[in-house]
Coordinates of N, CA and C in Angstrom, one line a residue:
X1 N 42.4 -0.3 52.7 CA 43.0 -1.2 53.7 C 42.1 -2.4 53.8
X2 N 40.8 -2.2 53.9 CA 39.8 -3.3 54.0 C 39.9 -4.2 52.8
X3 N 40.0 -3.6 51.6 CA 40.1 -4.4 50.4 C 41.3 -5.3 50.4
X4 N 42.3 -4.9 51.1 CA 43.6 -5.7 51.1 C 43.6 -6.6 52.3
X5 N 42.5 -6.6 53.1 CA 42.4 -7.5 54.2 C 43.1 -7.0 55.5
X6 N 43.3 -5.7 55.6 CA 44.0 -5.1 56.7 C 43.0 -4.4 57.6
X7 N 43.1 -4.6 58.9 CA 42.2 -3.9 59.9 C 43.1 -2.9 60.6
X8 N 42.4 -1.8 61.0 CA 43.2 -0.7 61.7 C 43.8 -1.3 63.0
X9 N 43.2 -2.3 63.6 CA 43.8 -2.9 64.8 C 45.1 -3.6 64.6
X10 N 45.5 -3.9 63.3 CA 46.7 -4.5 63.0 C 47.9 -3.5 62.8
X11 N 47.6 -2.3 62.8 CA 48.6 -1.3 62.5 C 49.4 -1.0 63.8
X12 N 50.7 -1.2 63.7 CA 51.6 -1.0 64.9 C 52.4 0.3 64.9
X13 N 52.5 0.9 63.7 CA 53.3 2.2 63.7 C 52.8 3.0 62.5
X14 N 52.7 4.3 62.6 CA 52.3 5.2 61.5 C 53.4 6.3 61.5
X15 N 53.7 6.7 60.2 CA 54.7 7.7 60.0 C 54.1 8.9 59.2
X16 N 54.2 10.1 59.8 CA 53.6 11.3 59.3 C 54.6 12.0 58.4
X17 N 54.2 12.3 57.2 CA 55.1 13.0 56.3 C 55.0 14.5 56.5
X18 N 53.8 15.0 56.7 CA 53.5 16.4 56.9 C 52.1 16.6 57.4
X19 N 51.6 17.8 57.6 CA 50.3 18.1 58.2 C 49.2 18.5 57.3
X20 N 49.4 18.4 56.0 CA 48.3 18.7 55.1 C 47.2 17.8 55.3
X21 N 45.9 18.3 55.1 CA 44.8 17.5 55.6 C 44.6 16.2 54.8
X22 N 45.2 16.0 53.6 CA 45.1 14.8 52.9 C 46.2 13.8 53.4
X23 N 47.0 14.2 54.4 CA 48.0 13.3 54.9 C 47.9 13.1 56.5
X24 N 47.1 13.9 57.1 CA 47.1 13.8 58.6 C 45.7 14.4 59.1
X25 N 44.9 13.6 59.8 CA 43.6 14.0 60.3 C 43.4 13.5 61.7
X26 N 42.6 14.2 62.4 CA 42.2 13.7 63.8 C 41.5 12.4 63.7
X27 N 40.6 12.3 62.7 CA 39.8 11.0 62.6 C 40.7 9.8 62.4
X28 N 41.8 10.0 61.7 CA 42.7 8.9 61.5 C 43.4 8.5 62.7
X29 N 43.8 9.4 63.6 CA 44.4 9.1 64.9 C 43.4 8.3 65.7
X30 N 42.1 8.7 65.7 CA 41.2 7.9 66.5 C 41.0 6.5 66.0
X31 N 41.2 6.3 64.7 CA 41.0 4.9 64.2 C 42.2 4.0 64.5
X32 N 43.3 4.5 64.9 CA 44.5 3.7 65.2 C 44.3 3.0 66.5
X33 N 44.8 1.8 66.7 CA 44.8 1.2 68.0 C 45.7 1.9 69.0
X34 N 45.4 1.7 70.3 CA 46.1 2.4 71.3 C 47.6 2.1 71.4
X35 N 47.9 0.9 70.9 CA 49.4 0.5 71.0 C 50.2 1.0 69.8
X36 N 49.5 1.6 68.8 CA 50.2 2.1 67.6 C 51.0 3.3 67.9
X37 N 52.3 3.3 67.5 CA 53.1 4.5 67.7 C 53.0 5.4 66.5
X38 N 52.9 6.7 66.7 CA 52.9 7.7 65.6 C 54.2 8.5 65.6
X39 N 54.9 8.4 64.5 CA 56.2 9.1 64.3 C 56.0 10.3 63.5
X40 N 56.6 11.4 64.1 CA 56.4 12.7 63.5 C 57.6 13.6 63.7
X41 N 58.0 14.4 62.6 CA 59.1 15.3 62.8 C 58.8 16.3 63.9
X42 N 59.8 16.7 64.7 CA 59.6 17.5 65.8 C 59.0 18.9 65.5
X43 N 59.3 19.4 64.3 CA 58.7 20.7 63.9 C 57.3 20.6 63.6
X44 N 56.9 19.4 63.0 CA 55.5 19.2 62.7 C 54.7 18.9 64.0
X45 N 55.4 18.2 65.0 CA 54.8 17.9 66.3 C 54.5 19.2 67.0
X46 N 55.4 20.2 67.0 CA 55.1 21.5 67.7 C 54.0 22.2 67.0
X47 N 53.9 22.2 65.7 CA 52.9 22.9 65.0 C 51.5 22.2 65.3
X48 N 51.5 20.9 65.2 CA 50.3 20.1 65.5 C 49.8 20.4 66.9
X49 N 50.7 20.4 67.9 CA 50.3 20.6 69.2 C 49.7 22.0 69.4
X50 N 50.3 23.0 68.8 CA 49.8 24.4 69.0 C 48.4 24.6 68.3
X51 N 48.1 23.7 67.3 CA 46.9 23.8 66.6 C 45.9 22.8 67.1
X52 N 46.2 22.1 68.2 CA 45.4 21.1 68.8 C 45.0 20.0 67.9
X53 N 45.9 19.6 67.1 CA 45.7 18.5 66.2 C 46.1 17.1 66.7
X54 N 46.7 17.1 67.9 CA 47.1 15.8 68.5 C 46.2 15.3 69.5
X55 N 45.7 14.1 69.4 CA 44.8 13.5 70.4 C 45.5 12.3 71.1
X56 N 46.8 12.1 70.9 CA 47.5 11.1 71.5 C 49.0 11.4 71.5
X57 N 49.8 10.6 72.3 CA 51.2 10.9 72.3 C 51.8 10.5 71.0
X58 N 52.9 11.2 70.6 CA 53.6 10.9 69.4 C 55.1 10.6 69.7
X59 N 55.8 10.0 68.8 CA 57.2 9.8 68.9 C 57.9 10.7 68.0
X60 N 58.6 11.8 68.5 CA 59.2 12.8 67.6 C 60.5 12.3 67.1
X61 N 60.9 12.8 65.9 CA 62.3 12.6 65.4 C 62.8 13.9 64.8
X62 N 64.1 14.0 64.7 CA 64.7 15.2 64.2 C 65.3 15.2 62.8
X63 N 65.4 14.0 62.2 CA 65.9 13.8 60.9 C 67.4 14.2 60.8
X64 N 68.1 14.0 61.8 CA 69.6 14.3 61.8 C 70.3 13.2 60.9
X65 N 71.4 13.5 60.4 CA 72.1 12.5 59.6 C 72.5 11.3 60.4
X66 N 72.8 11.4 61.7 CA 73.2 10.3 62.5 C 72.0 9.6 63.2
X67 N 70.8 10.0 63.0 CA 69.7 9.5 63.7 C 69.1 8.3 63.0
X68 N 69.0 7.2 63.7 CA 68.4 5.9 63.2 C 67.5 5.4 64.3
X69 N 66.2 5.3 64.0 CA 65.3 4.9 65.1 C 65.0 3.4 64.9
X70 N 65.0 2.7 66.0 CA 64.6 1.3 66.0 C 63.1 1.2 66.3
X71 N 62.4 1.1 65.2 CA 60.9 1.0 65.3 C 60.5 -0.3 65.9
X72 N 61.0 -1.4 65.3 CA 60.8 -2.7 65.9 C 62.2 -3.4 65.9
X73 N 62.3 -4.6 66.5 CA 63.6 -5.3 66.5 C 64.1 -5.6 65.1
X74 N 63.2 -5.7 64.2 CA 63.7 -6.0 62.8 C 63.4 -4.9 61.8
X75 N 63.3 -3.7 62.3 CA 63.0 -2.5 61.4 C 63.5 -1.2 62.0
X76 N 64.3 -0.5 61.2 CA 64.8 0.8 61.5 C 64.4 1.8 60.5
X77 N 64.4 3.1 61.0 CA 63.9 4.2 60.1 C 64.9 5.3 60.2
X78 N 65.2 5.9 59.0 CA 65.9 7.2 58.9 C 65.1 8.1 58.1
X79 N 65.3 9.4 58.4 CA 64.4 10.4 57.7 C 65.2 11.6 57.3
X80 N 64.6 12.3 56.3 CA 65.2 13.5 55.7 C 64.0 14.5 55.7
X81 N 64.3 15.8 56.1 CA 63.2 16.8 55.9 C 63.5 17.6 54.7
X82 N 62.6 17.7 53.7 CA 62.8 18.4 52.5 C 61.8 19.5 52.4
X83 N 61.9 20.3 51.4 CA 61.1 21.5 51.2 C 59.7 21.2 50.8
X84 N 58.7 21.8 51.5 CA 57.3 21.7 51.1 C 56.5 22.7 51.9
X85 N 56.0 23.7 51.3 CA 55.4 24.8 52.0 C 56.2 25.3 53.2
X86 N 55.7 25.6 54.3 CA 56.4 26.3 55.4 C 57.2 25.4 56.3
X87 N 56.7 24.2 56.6 CA 57.3 23.3 57.6 C 58.1 22.2 57.0
X88 N 58.0 22.0 55.7 CA 58.7 20.9 55.0 C 58.0 19.6 55.1
X89 N 58.6 18.6 54.6 CA 58.0 17.3 54.5 C 59.0 16.2 54.9
X90 N 58.6 15.2 55.6 CA 59.5 14.2 56.0 C 59.5 13.0 55.0
X91 N 60.7 12.6 54.6 CA 60.8 11.4 53.7 C 61.6 10.4 54.5
X92 N 61.3 9.1 54.1 CA 61.8 8.0 55.0 C 62.6 7.0 54.2
X93 N 63.5 6.3 54.9 CA 64.1 5.1 54.5 C 63.9 4.1 55.6
X94 N 63.4 2.9 55.2 CA 63.1 1.8 56.2 C 64.1 0.7 55.8
X95 N 64.7 0.1 56.8 CA 65.5 -1.1 56.6 C 65.0 -2.2 57.5
X96 N 64.8 -3.4 56.9 CA 64.2 -4.5 57.6 C 65.2 -5.7 57.6
X97 N 65.2 -6.4 58.7 CA 66.0 -7.6 58.8 C 65.3 -8.6 59.7
X98 N 65.5 -9.9 59.5 CA 64.9 -10.9 60.3 C 65.2 -12.3 59.8
X99 N 64.9 -13.3 60.6 CA 65.2 -14.6 60.2 C 64.3 -15.0 58.9
X100 N 63.1 -14.5 58.8 CA 62.3 -14.8 57.6 C 62.5 -13.9 56.4
X101 N 62.7 -12.6 56.7 CA 62.8 -11.7 55.6 C 64.2 -11.4 55.2
X102 N 65.2 -11.7 56.1 CA 66.5 -11.3 55.7 C 66.6 -9.7 55.8
X103 N 67.4 -9.1 54.9 CA 67.5 -7.7 54.8 C 66.8 -7.1 53.6
X104 N 66.2 -6.0 53.8 CA 65.5 -5.3 52.7 C 65.4 -3.9 53.0
X105 N 65.1 -3.0 51.9 CA 65.1 -1.6 52.1 C 64.0 -1.0 51.3
X106 N 63.3 0.1 51.8 CA 62.3 0.8 51.2 C 62.4 2.3 51.4
X107 N 62.4 3.0 50.4 CA 62.4 4.5 50.5 C 61.0 5.0 50.2
X108 N 60.6 6.1 50.8 CA 59.3 6.7 50.7 C 59.4 8.3 50.7
X109 N 59.0 8.9 49.6 CA 59.1 10.4 49.6 C 58.0 10.9 48.7
X110 N 57.2 11.9 49.2 CA 56.2 12.5 48.5 C 56.0 13.9 48.9
X111 N 55.2 14.7 48.1 CA 55.0 16.1 48.4 C 56.3 16.9 48.5
X112 N 57.1 16.7 47.6 CA 58.4 17.4 47.6 C 58.4 18.6 46.6
X113 N 59.0 19.7 47.0 CA 59.1 20.8 46.1 C 60.3 20.5 45.1
X114 N 61.3 19.8 45.6 CA 62.4 19.4 44.8 C 63.0 18.2 45.5
X115 N 64.0 17.6 44.9 CA 64.6 16.4 45.5 C 66.0 16.8 45.9
X116 N 66.3 17.0 47.2 CA 67.7 17.4 47.6 C 68.6 16.2 47.5
X117 N 69.9 16.4 47.5 CA 70.8 15.3 47.4 C 70.7 14.4 48.6
X118 N 70.2 14.9 49.7 CA 70.1 14.1 50.9 C 69.1 12.9 50.7
X119 N 68.0 13.2 50.0 CA 67.1 12.1 49.7 C 67.7 11.1 48.8
X120 N 68.4 11.5 47.8 CA 69.1 10.6 46.9 C 70.1 9.7 47.7
X121 N 70.9 10.4 48.5 CA 71.9 9.7 49.2 C 71.4 8.7 50.2
X122 N 70.3 9.0 51.0 CA 69.8 8.1 52.0 C 69.1 6.9 51.4
X123 N 68.6 7.1 50.1 CA 67.8 6.0 49.5 C 68.6 5.4 48.4
X124 N 69.8 5.7 48.2 CA 70.5 5.2 47.0 C 70.5 3.6 47.0
X125 N 70.0 3.1 45.9 CA 70.0 1.6 45.7 C 69.2 0.9 46.7
X126 N 68.1 1.5 47.2 CA 67.1 0.7 48.0 C 66.5 -0.3 47.1
X127 N 65.9 -1.3 47.7 CA 65.2 -2.3 46.9 C 64.0 -1.7 46.2
X128 N 63.2 -1.0 46.9 CA 61.9 -0.4 46.4 C 62.0 1.1 46.8
X129 N 61.7 2.0 45.8 CA 61.6 3.4 46.0 C 60.2 3.9 45.6
X130 N 59.5 4.4 46.6 CA 58.2 5.0 46.4 C 58.4 6.5 46.3
X131 N 58.1 7.2 45.2 CA 58.4 8.6 45.0 C 57.2 9.3 44.3
X132 N 56.9 10.5 44.7 CA 55.9 11.3 44.1 C 56.2 11.5 42.6
X133 N 55.2 11.5 41.7 CA 55.3 11.9 40.3 C 54.0 12.6 40.1
X134 N 53.9 13.8 40.5 CA 52.6 14.5 40.7 C 52.0 15.0 39.4
X135 N 52.7 15.7 38.6 CA 52.0 16.4 37.5 C 52.8 16.4 36.2
X136 N 52.1 16.6 35.1 CA 52.7 16.9 33.8 C 52.7 18.4 33.6
X137 N 53.9 19.0 33.4 CA 53.9 20.5 33.3 C 53.0 21.0 32.2
X138 N 52.8 20.3 31.1 CA 51.9 20.8 30.0 C 50.5 20.9 30.5
X139 N 50.1 19.8 31.2 CA 48.7 19.8 31.7 C 48.5 20.8 32.8
X140 N 49.6 21.0 33.7 CA 49.5 21.9 34.8 C 49.3 23.4 34.2
X141 N 50.1 23.7 33.2 CA 50.0 25.1 32.7 C 48.7 25.3 32.0
X142 N 48.1 24.3 31.4 CA 46.9 24.4 30.6 C 45.6 24.3 31.5
X143 N 45.8 23.9 32.7 CA 44.7 23.7 33.6 C 44.0 25.1 34.0
X144 N 42.8 25.0 34.5 CA 42.1 26.1 34.9 C 42.4 26.5 36.4
X145 N 43.4 26.0 36.9 CA 43.8 26.3 38.3 C 44.3 27.8 38.4
X146 N 44.1 28.4 39.6 CA 44.6 29.8 39.8 C 46.1 29.8 39.6
X147 N 46.6 31.0 39.2 CA 48.0 31.1 38.9 C 48.8 30.9 40.2
X148 N 48.3 31.4 41.4 CA 49.0 31.2 42.6 C 49.2 29.7 42.9
X149 N 48.2 28.9 42.6 CA 48.3 27.5 42.9 C 49.3 26.8 42.0
X150 N 49.3 27.2 40.7 CA 50.3 26.6 39.8 C 51.7 27.0 40.2
X151 N 51.9 28.3 40.6 CA 53.2 28.7 41.1 C 53.6 28.0 42.3
X152 N 52.7 27.7 43.2 CA 53.0 26.9 44.5 C 53.5 25.5 44.1
X153 N 52.7 24.9 43.2 CA 53.0 23.5 42.9 C 54.3 23.4 42.1
X154 N 54.6 24.3 41.2 CA 55.7 24.2 40.3 C 56.9 25.0 40.8
X155 N 56.8 25.7 41.9 CA 57.8 26.7 42.3 C 59.0 26.2 43.2
X156 N 59.1 24.9 43.4 CA 60.2 24.4 44.2 C 59.9 24.0 45.6
X157 N 58.6 24.3 46.0 CA 58.2 24.0 47.4 C 56.9 23.3 47.4
X158 N 56.4 22.8 46.3 CA 55.1 22.1 46.2 C 55.2 20.7 45.9
X159 N 55.3 20.3 44.6 CA 55.3 18.9 44.1 C 56.3 18.7 43.0
X160 N 56.5 17.4 42.7 CA 57.4 17.0 41.6 C 56.7 16.8 40.3
X161 N 57.2 17.2 39.2 CA 56.7 16.9 37.9 C 57.2 15.4 37.6
X162 N 56.6 14.9 36.5 CA 57.0 13.6 36.1 C 58.5 13.6 35.8
X163 N 59.0 14.6 35.1 CA 60.4 14.7 34.7 C 61.3 14.8 35.9
X164 N 60.9 15.6 36.9 CA 61.7 15.7 38.1 C 61.8 14.4 38.9
X165 N 60.6 13.7 38.9 CA 60.6 12.4 39.6 C 61.4 11.4 38.9
X166 N 61.3 11.4 37.6 CA 62.1 10.4 36.8 C 63.6 10.6 37.0
X167 N 64.0 11.9 36.9 CA 65.4 12.2 37.1 C 65.9 11.7 38.5
X168 N 65.1 12.0 39.5 CA 65.5 11.6 40.9 C 65.5 10.0 41.0
X169 N 64.5 9.4 40.4 CA 64.5 7.9 40.4 C 65.7 7.3 39.7
X170 N 66.1 7.9 38.6 CA 67.3 7.4 37.9 C 68.6 7.6 38.7
X171 N 68.6 8.6 39.6 CA 69.7 8.9 40.5 C 69.7 7.9 41.7
X172 N 68.5 7.6 42.2 CA 68.4 6.7 43.3 C 68.7 5.3 42.9
X173 N 68.3 4.9 41.7 CA 68.6 3.6 41.2 C 68.0 2.4 42.1
X174 N 66.7 2.4 42.2 CA 66.2 1.3 43.0 C 66.5 0.0 42.3
X175 N 66.8 -1.1 43.1 CA 67.2 -2.3 42.5 C 66.1 -3.2 42.0
X176 N 64.9 -3.0 42.5 CA 63.8 -3.8 42.1 C 62.6 -3.0 41.5
X177 N 62.1 -2.1 42.2 CA 60.8 -1.5 41.8 C 60.8 0.0 42.1
X178 N 60.2 0.8 41.2 CA 59.9 2.2 41.4 C 58.4 2.3 41.5
X179 N 57.9 2.9 42.6 CA 56.5 3.1 42.8 C 56.2 4.6 42.7
X180 N 55.3 4.9 41.8 CA 55.0 6.3 41.6 C 53.8 6.7 42.4
X181 N 53.9 7.8 43.2 CA 52.9 8.2 44.1 C 52.3 9.5 43.7
X182 N 51.1 9.8 44.3 CA 50.5 11.1 44.3 C 50.3 11.7 42.9
X183 N 49.8 10.9 42.0 CA 49.5 11.5 40.7 C 48.3 12.4 40.7
X184 N 48.4 13.6 40.2 CA 47.3 14.6 40.2 C 46.2 14.0 39.3
X185 N 45.0 14.1 39.7 CA 43.8 13.7 38.9 C 43.6 14.7 37.8
X186 N 43.9 15.9 38.0 CA 43.6 17.0 37.0 C 44.8 17.2 36.1
X187 N 46.0 17.0 36.6 CA 47.1 17.5 35.8 C 48.2 16.4 35.5
X188 N 47.7 15.2 35.5 CA 48.6 14.0 35.1 C 47.7 12.8 34.7
X189 N 48.3 11.9 34.1 CA 47.7 10.6 33.8 C 48.7 9.5 34.0
X190 N 48.3 8.3 34.3 CA 49.2 7.2 34.5 C 50.0 7.0 33.2
X191 N 49.4 7.1 32.0 CA 50.2 6.9 30.8 C 51.3 7.9 30.7
X192 N 51.0 9.2 31.0 CA 52.1 10.2 30.9 C 53.2 10.0 31.9
X193 N 52.8 9.6 33.1 CA 53.9 9.3 34.1 C 54.7 8.1 33.7
X194 N 54.1 7.1 33.2 CA 54.9 5.9 32.8 C 55.8 6.2 31.6
X195 N 55.3 7.0 30.7 CA 56.1 7.3 29.5 C 57.3 8.0 29.9
X196 N 57.2 9.0 30.8 CA 58.4 9.8 31.2 C 59.4 8.9 31.9
X197 N 58.9 8.1 32.9 CA 59.7 7.2 33.7 C 60.4 6.1 32.9
X198 N 59.8 5.8 31.7 CA 60.3 4.7 30.9 C 61.3 5.1 29.8
X199 N 61.5 6.4 29.6 CA 62.3 6.9 28.5 C 63.7 6.4 28.5
X200 N 64.3 6.2 29.6 CA 65.7 5.8 29.7 C 65.8 4.3 29.8
X201 N 64.7 3.6 29.6 CA 64.7 2.1 29.8 C 65.3 1.7 31.1
X202 N 64.8 2.1 32.2 CA 65.4 1.8 33.5 C 65.3 0.3 33.8
X203 N 66.2 -0.3 34.5 CA 66.1 -1.8 34.8 C 65.1 -2.1 35.8
X204 N 64.6 -1.2 36.6 CA 63.6 -1.5 37.6 C 62.2 -1.6 37.1
X205 N 61.3 -2.3 37.8 CA 59.9 -2.3 37.5 C 59.3 -1.0 37.8
X206 N 58.2 -0.6 37.2 CA 57.5 0.6 37.5 C 56.0 0.3 37.9
X207 N 55.6 0.7 39.0 CA 54.3 0.5 39.5 C 53.7 1.9 39.8
X208 N 52.5 2.1 39.2 CA 51.8 3.4 39.4 C 50.6 3.2 40.3
X209 N 50.6 4.0 41.4 CA 49.5 3.9 42.3 C 48.3 4.8 41.8
X210 N 47.2 4.5 42.4 CA 45.9 5.1 42.0 C 45.2 5.6 43.2
X211 N 44.4 6.7 43.1 CA 43.6 7.2 44.2 C 42.3 6.4 44.2
X212 N 42.0 5.6 43.2 CA 40.7 5.0 43.1 C 40.7 3.5 43.3
X213 N 41.9 2.9 43.4 CA 41.9 1.4 43.7 C 43.2 1.1 44.4
X214 N 43.2 0.0 45.2 CA 44.4 -0.3 46.0 C 45.5 -0.8 45.1
X215 N 46.8 -0.6 45.5 CA 47.9 -1.0 44.8 C 48.2 -2.5 45.2
X216 N 48.5 -3.4 44.3 CA 48.8 -4.8 44.7 C 50.0 -4.8 45.6
X217 N 50.1 -5.9 46.4 CA 51.3 -6.0 47.3 C 52.6 -6.0 46.4
X218 N 53.6 -5.4 46.9 CA 54.9 -5.3 46.2 C 55.9 -6.0 47.0
X219 N 56.5 -7.1 46.5 CA 57.6 -7.8 47.1 C 58.9 -7.0 47.0
X220 N 59.7 -7.0 48.0 CA 61.0 -6.4 47.9 C 62.0 -7.5 47.6
X221 N 62.6 -7.5 46.4 CA 63.4 -8.6 45.9 C 64.8 -8.2 45.8
X222 N 65.7 -9.1 46.3 CA 67.1 -8.8 46.3 C 67.6 -8.9 44.8
X223 N 68.6 -8.0 44.5 CA 69.3 -8.1 43.2 C 70.8 -7.9 43.4
X224 N 71.3 -8.4 44.6 CA 72.7 -8.3 44.9 C 72.9 -7.3 46.0
X225 N 74.2 -7.0 46.3 CA 74.5 -6.1 47.4 C 74.1 -4.7 47.1
X226 N 73.6 -4.0 48.2 CA 73.3 -2.6 48.1 C 74.5 -1.8 48.3
X227 N 74.7 -0.8 47.5 CA 75.9 0.1 47.7 C 75.4 1.5 47.9
X228 N 75.9 2.2 49.0 CA 75.7 3.6 49.1 C 76.8 4.3 48.3
X229 N 76.7 5.6 48.2 CA 77.7 6.4 47.4 C 79.0 6.4 48.1
X230 N 79.0 6.1 49.5 CA 80.2 6.3 50.2 C 80.7 5.0 50.9
X231 N 79.8 4.0 50.9 CA 80.2 2.8 51.6 C 79.4 1.6 51.1
X232 N 79.9 0.4 51.4 CA 79.2 -0.8 51.1 C 78.1 -1.1 52.1
X233 N 76.9 -1.6 51.7 CA 75.8 -2.0 52.5 C 75.6 -3.5 52.5
X234 N 75.0 -4.1 53.5 CA 74.7 -5.5 53.5 C 73.9 -6.0 52.3
X235 N 74.0 -7.2 52.0 CA 73.2 -7.8 50.9 C 71.7 -7.7 51.2
X236 N 70.9 -7.5 50.2 CA 69.5 -7.3 50.4 C 68.8 -8.6 49.9
X237 N 67.8 -9.1 50.7 CA 67.0 -10.2 50.2 C 65.5 -9.8 50.4
X238 N 64.6 -10.6 49.9 CA 63.2 -10.2 49.9 C 62.7 -9.9 51.2
X239 N 61.8 -8.8 51.3 CA 61.2 -8.4 52.5 C 60.0 -9.3 52.8
X240 N 59.2 -9.6 51.8 CA 58.1 -10.5 52.0 C 58.4 -11.8 51.3
X241 N 58.2 -12.9 52.1 CA 58.7 -14.2 51.7 C 58.2 -14.7 50.4

């Protein structure tokens, strides 16, 4: 954040996907300004409270099909709870609108055991889709990791392979950019992830994130009207001017 010129005091909202220690920590809560709202699925909130992991009030959500939260006047959020370990993982769709940005959409999903239809449906034709592309199956099987860990990761409640991620991305059909998240340092490489995601010559750009350096700013660029599988959506225009 510091390298991108962002201070913790500027953060106005935080969205918790799940409670794994690489995604949610007490120290991170303390770093957030007092006015920052923390959004968390109600099942995660109950678990976090029972484990004394909460040091401040949170805003719970239930991820119902009809639930749409007004985060800010120009930003709404919808969520889906997907399989990941015992409590699942929250995935998000954000819709933005305003006099400067117009309308734009962003999907965010990581730490998925599999991609349910609900994630494809809620994020269909978003401007930018950020999706986990965690491991290469060949590297995973050849790794020195314990068998139980390999089974957890590859067994449908852990993480997505490059192939699973690419298949989901091609179903979601982001209009502008596919952002690949959560690449394993031991069982994946950026080149392998890009090769799999590029096989079908998708029309969207591909951006691969890294654990070692910040990702450049990504503009959300309109490429015409957004269509859901069941209804027409408003025209999308750039999120960042």
